[in-house]
């Protein structure tokens, strides 16, 4: 097993303090993308890039602060409660009736596409979509950049999933140099980032641990294909914003988490353990985040020697894990979670999926700066949970 350096995260936003006592700057003050050339922007660290997206685009996990996560989670819960009553649902539907969103999904998706679409519907936002680039003028040779610029002529926000890592960042930079800079939400890019999935994972963890001290101090185990899982990469970073966390990365060597993520954890001072031994971690984990072996990305048979049984959870393990442990999965799953545990209260992956709709509604509302209207409505009417 390998251990991270450990340290203390300072929630005062732009610094973390390592156990050595060294303070490391992790994010600069917010800046505008038009202030920097693309070549200079590409050279920045993720933390430095984050300050260019702040409050406008949602592109990487590193752009969020702890305060922002807490506020988004609270807003999601308020939206959910307000939506339970017909008058509340009608109020929500009026909030963004003047806006339109484009759902551009150049890769397959069920949950991310549907939950963003449902979130838009809750807020009254009209949507259009392209779910297969063969149906857009890209087949005539139009560049993806021109395709996005075309979308921006008709809508007020682009929610996009793209196979090319960093393409959403490129689009946001390009839009900042036009007269119509609209927000870009990254719904999954290459194998690198899935920030809105990380938001819904944080929301699920926060709700799951509400009565046992919150997320701070918990032990979170990531299991399976950690090399190609963009959800793990985004969530691992977001968890550095919580105090006294211990992260476990449980995978065969060929599918283990990237050194770049471990370096970020070191920089933020978050403790971690890298191991192949799932059985040893099961009894101590407060949250187990299962992932699918993504063999569609195999180049040199990376997953061919993996024994799937070593990275599986089923009924035989439910006496080993704690009563308060929760099991998450970004889904879709294959055999890594037995369907026989689906109805165990500790299996929260179906709830996690629905949480995606509420946190994405909160994010969209916040992006358009209309969150105060929900907070005022909630304080005035106090809908019951
Ligand atoms: N979790 C996730 O991204 O699922 P989809 O690929 O179905 O959107």
mmCIF file of C-alpha atoms in Angstrom, residues 57-221:
data_model
loop_
_atom_site.group_PDB
_atom_site.id
_atom_site.type_symbol
_atom_site.label_atom_id
_atom_site.label_comp_id
_atom_site.label_asym_id
_atom_site.label_seq_id
_atom_site.Cartn_x
_atom_site.Cartn_y
_atom_site.Cartn_z
ATOM 1 C CA UNK A 57 -18.801 27.991 -16.939
ATOM 2 C CA UNK A 58 -18.749 24.594 -15.209
ATOM 3 C CA UNK A 59 -15.827 22.733 -16.759
ATOM 4 C CA UNK A 60 -13.607 21.129 -14.119
ATOM 5 C CA UNK A 61 -13.966 19.942 -10.531
ATOM 6 C CA UNK A 62 -11.082 22.179 -9.450
ATOM 7 C CA UNK A 63 -13.078 25.379 -9.966
ATOM 8 C CA UNK A 64 -15.339 24.752 -6.946
ATOM 9 C CA UNK A 65 -14.794 25.849 -3.374
ATOM 10 C CA UNK A 66 -16.257 24.192 -0.290
ATOM 11 C CA UNK A 67 -18.613 27.117 0.317
ATOM 12 C CA UNK A 68 -19.943 26.785 -3.218
ATOM 13 C CA UNK A 69 -20.540 23.052 -2.818
ATOM 14 C CA UNK A 70 -22.418 23.610 0.439
ATOM 15 C CA UNK A 71 -24.540 26.359 -1.143
ATOM 16 C CA UNK A 72 -25.358 24.230 -4.226
ATOM 17 C CA UNK A 73 -26.391 21.260 -2.077
ATOM 18 C CA UNK A 74 -28.650 23.479 0.048
ATOM 19 C CA UNK A 75 -30.169 24.996 -3.108
ATOM 20 C CA UNK A 76 -30.789 21.532 -4.616
ATOM 21 C CA UNK A 77 -32.688 20.462 -1.488
ATOM 22 C CA UNK A 78 -34.777 23.624 -1.557
ATOM 23 C CA UNK A 79 -35.652 23.118 -5.241
ATOM 24 C CA UNK A 80 -36.599 19.514 -4.510
ATOM 25 C CA UNK A 81 -38.881 20.508 -1.626
ATOM 26 C CA UNK A 82 -40.496 23.398 -3.483
ATOM 27 C CA UNK A 83 -41.152 21.140 -6.485
ATOM 28 C CA UNK A 84 -43.249 18.758 -4.371
ATOM 29 C CA UNK A 85 -46.194 21.174 -4.354
ATOM 30 C CA UNK A 86 -48.045 22.195 -7.490
ATOM 31 C CA UNK A 87 -47.766 25.923 -6.722
ATOM 32 C CA UNK A 88 -44.070 25.435 -5.990
ATOM 33 C CA UNK A 89 -43.530 23.508 -9.233
ATOM 34 C CA UNK A 90 -45.272 26.306 -11.149
ATOM 35 C CA UNK A 91 -43.067 28.896 -9.444
ATOM 36 C CA UNK A 92 -39.920 26.965 -10.475
ATOM 37 C CA UNK A 93 -41.154 26.596 -14.056
ATOM 38 C CA UNK A 94 -41.408 30.366 -14.358
ATOM 39 C CA UNK A 95 -37.816 31.051 -13.307
ATOM 40 C CA UNK A 96 -35.982 30.450 -16.605
ATOM 41 C CA UNK A 97 -38.830 30.601 -19.096
ATOM 42 C CA UNK A 98 -36.884 33.270 -21.000
ATOM 43 C CA UNK A 99 -33.900 30.927 -21.575
ATOM 44 C CA UNK A 100 -33.021 28.063 -23.935
ATOM 45 C CA UNK A 101 -30.353 25.374 -23.559
ATOM 46 C CA UNK A 102 -28.575 23.164 -26.095
ATOM 47 C CA UNK A 103 -27.820 19.584 -25.111
ATOM 48 C CA UNK A 104 -24.894 18.578 -27.319
ATOM 49 C CA UNK A 105 -23.966 14.992 -26.563
ATOM 50 C CA UNK A 106 -21.307 13.671 -28.947
ATOM 51 C CA UNK A 107 -20.959 10.535 -26.777
ATOM 52 C CA UNK A 108 -23.661 8.131 -25.529
ATOM 53 C CA UNK A 109 -25.455 8.990 -22.282
ATOM 54 C CA UNK A 110 -28.624 8.054 -20.426
ATOM 55 C CA UNK A 111 -28.450 9.643 -16.953
ATOM 56 C CA UNK A 112 -26.455 12.800 -17.669
ATOM 57 C CA UNK A 113 -28.523 13.692 -20.718
ATOM 58 C CA UNK A 114 -31.890 12.919 -19.125
ATOM 59 C CA UNK A 115 -31.163 14.527 -15.767
ATOM 60 C CA UNK A 116 -29.920 17.760 -17.375
ATOM 61 C CA UNK A 117 -32.993 17.768 -19.600
ATOM 62 C CA UNK A 118 -35.282 17.141 -16.609
ATOM 63 C CA UNK A 119 -33.464 19.867 -14.609
ATOM 64 C CA UNK A 120 -34.114 22.310 -17.471
ATOM 65 C CA UNK A 121 -37.784 21.314 -17.546
ATOM 66 C CA UNK A 122 -38.138 21.880 -13.785
ATOM 67 C CA UNK A 123 -36.855 25.447 -14.276
ATOM 68 C CA UNK A 124 -38.933 26.129 -17.403
ATOM 69 C CA UNK A 125 -35.883 26.238 -19.704
ATOM 70 C CA UNK A 126 -36.616 25.065 -23.276
ATOM 71 C CA UNK A 127 -34.096 22.574 -24.668
ATOM 72 C CA UNK A 128 -32.812 21.452 -28.077
ATOM 73 C CA UNK A 129 -30.380 18.635 -28.671
ATOM 74 C CA UNK A 130 -27.869 16.992 -30.958
ATOM 75 C CA UNK A 131 -27.130 13.493 -29.720
ATOM 76 C CA UNK A 132 -25.387 12.150 -32.767
ATOM 77 C CA UNK A 133 -22.913 14.283 -34.737
ATOM 78 C CA UNK A 134 -23.990 12.422 -37.902
ATOM 79 C CA UNK A 135 -27.218 14.457 -37.766
ATOM 80 C CA UNK A 136 -25.427 17.837 -37.608
ATOM 81 C CA UNK A 137 -23.527 19.683 -40.340
ATOM 82 C CA UNK A 138 -20.285 18.265 -38.904
ATOM 83 C CA UNK A 139 -20.756 15.517 -41.520
ATOM 84 C CA UNK A 140 -20.343 18.229 -44.190
ATOM 85 C CA UNK A 141 -16.951 19.123 -42.729
ATOM 86 C CA UNK A 142 -17.986 21.864 -40.298
ATOM 87 C CA UNK A 143 -15.508 22.017 -37.420
ATOM 88 C CA UNK A 144 -16.706 21.228 -33.892
ATOM 89 C CA UNK A 145 -15.755 24.830 -32.976
ATOM 90 C CA UNK A 146 -18.034 26.281 -35.687
ATOM 91 C CA UNK A 147 -20.739 23.804 -34.682
ATOM 92 C CA UNK A 148 -20.694 25.131 -31.116
ATOM 93 C CA UNK A 149 -20.676 28.725 -32.301
ATOM 94 C CA UNK A 150 -23.715 27.947 -34.430
ATOM 95 C CA UNK A 151 -25.551 26.520 -31.378
ATOM 96 C CA UNK A 152 -24.727 29.649 -29.404
ATOM 97 C CA UNK A 153 -26.722 31.746 -31.884
ATOM 98 C CA UNK A 154 -29.937 30.063 -30.763
ATOM 99 C CA UNK A 155 -29.501 29.266 -27.060
ATOM 100 C CA UNK A 156 -28.371 30.773 -23.751
ATOM 101 C CA UNK A 157 -26.397 27.780 -22.423
ATOM 102 C CA UNK A 158 -24.618 24.753 -23.917
ATOM 103 C CA UNK A 159 -24.528 21.500 -21.951
ATOM 104 C CA UNK A 160 -22.029 19.266 -23.714
ATOM 105 C CA UNK A 161 -20.443 15.832 -23.603
ATOM 106 C CA UNK A 162 -17.496 15.268 -25.920
ATOM 107 C CA UNK A 163 -14.940 12.475 -26.428
ATOM 108 C CA UNK A 164 -12.020 14.904 -26.690
ATOM 109 C CA UNK A 165 -10.551 15.821 -23.297
ATOM 110 C CA UNK A 166 -10.286 19.587 -22.840
ATOM 111 C CA UNK A 167 -12.611 20.384 -25.767
ATOM 112 C CA UNK A 168 -15.188 22.011 -23.460
ATOM 113 C CA UNK A 169 -12.414 24.301 -22.158
ATOM 114 C CA UNK A 170 -11.426 25.195 -25.711
ATOM 115 C CA UNK A 171 -15.065 26.032 -26.501
ATOM 116 C CA UNK A 172 -15.387 28.242 -23.400
ATOM 117 C CA UNK A 173 -12.176 30.078 -24.316
ATOM 118 C CA UNK A 174 -13.373 30.532 -27.913
ATOM 119 C CA UNK A 175 -16.768 31.865 -26.746
ATOM 120 C CA UNK A 176 -15.063 34.404 -24.476
ATOM 121 C CA UNK A 177 -13.657 36.036 -27.617
ATOM 122 C CA UNK A 178 -17.081 36.438 -29.240
ATOM 123 C CA UNK A 179 -19.908 38.872 -28.568
ATOM 124 C CA UNK A 180 -22.094 35.991 -27.389
ATOM 125 C CA UNK A 181 -20.274 34.320 -24.513
ATOM 126 C CA UNK A 182 -22.785 31.868 -23.089
ATOM 127 C CA UNK A 183 -22.183 29.408 -20.219
ATOM 128 C CA UNK A 184 -20.750 25.977 -21.063
ATOM 129 C CA UNK A 185 -21.520 23.035 -18.767
ATOM 130 C CA UNK A 186 -19.198 20.063 -19.155
ATOM 131 C CA UNK A 187 -21.316 16.899 -19.027
ATOM 132 C CA UNK A 188 -18.262 14.639 -19.454
ATOM 133 C CA UNK A 189 -15.081 15.218 -21.451
ATOM 134 C CA UNK A 190 -12.737 12.480 -22.653
ATOM 135 C CA UNK A 191 -11.393 10.440 -19.768
ATOM 136 C CA UNK A 192 -10.493 13.509 -17.715
ATOM 137 C CA UNK A 193 -13.463 15.338 -16.160
ATOM 138 C CA UNK A 194 -17.131 14.889 -15.243
ATOM 139 C CA UNK A 195 -17.700 17.801 -12.848
ATOM 140 C CA UNK A 196 -21.503 17.648 -12.664
ATOM 141 C CA UNK A 197 -21.312 13.927 -11.774
ATOM 142 C CA UNK A 198 -18.942 14.879 -8.946
ATOM 143 C CA UNK A 199 -21.474 17.462 -7.776
ATOM 144 C CA UNK A 200 -24.236 14.862 -7.588
ATOM 145 C CA UNK A 201 -21.876 12.451 -5.833
ATOM 146 C CA UNK A 202 -21.053 15.113 -3.230
ATOM 147 C CA UNK A 203 -24.766 15.850 -2.815
ATOM 148 C CA UNK A 204 -25.486 12.132 -2.299
ATOM 149 C CA UNK A 205 -22.672 11.781 0.256
ATOM 150 C CA UNK A 206 -23.811 14.912 2.060
ATOM 151 C CA UNK A 207 -27.402 13.656 2.342
ATOM 152 C CA UNK A 208 -26.255 10.144 3.305
ATOM 153 C CA UNK A 209 -24.046 11.436 6.142
ATOM 154 C CA UNK A 210 -26.361 14.258 7.259
ATOM 155 C CA UNK A 211 -27.055 12.583 10.618
ATOM 156 C CA UNK A 212 -23.536 11.271 11.231
ATOM 157 C CA UNK A 213 -21.395 14.374 11.068
ATOM 158 C CA UNK A 214 -21.415 15.135 7.341
ATOM 159 C CA UNK A 215 -18.689 14.247 4.831
ATOM 160 C CA UNK A 216 -15.756 15.610 6.889
ATOM 161 C CA UNK A 217 -13.553 12.880 8.356
ATOM 162 C CA UNK A 218 -15.031 10.033 6.307
ATOM 163 C CA UNK A 219 -13.177 7.194 4.556
ATOM 164 C CA UNK A 220 -14.135 6.914 0.872
ATOM 165 C CA UNK A 221 -13.065 3.910 -1.224
#
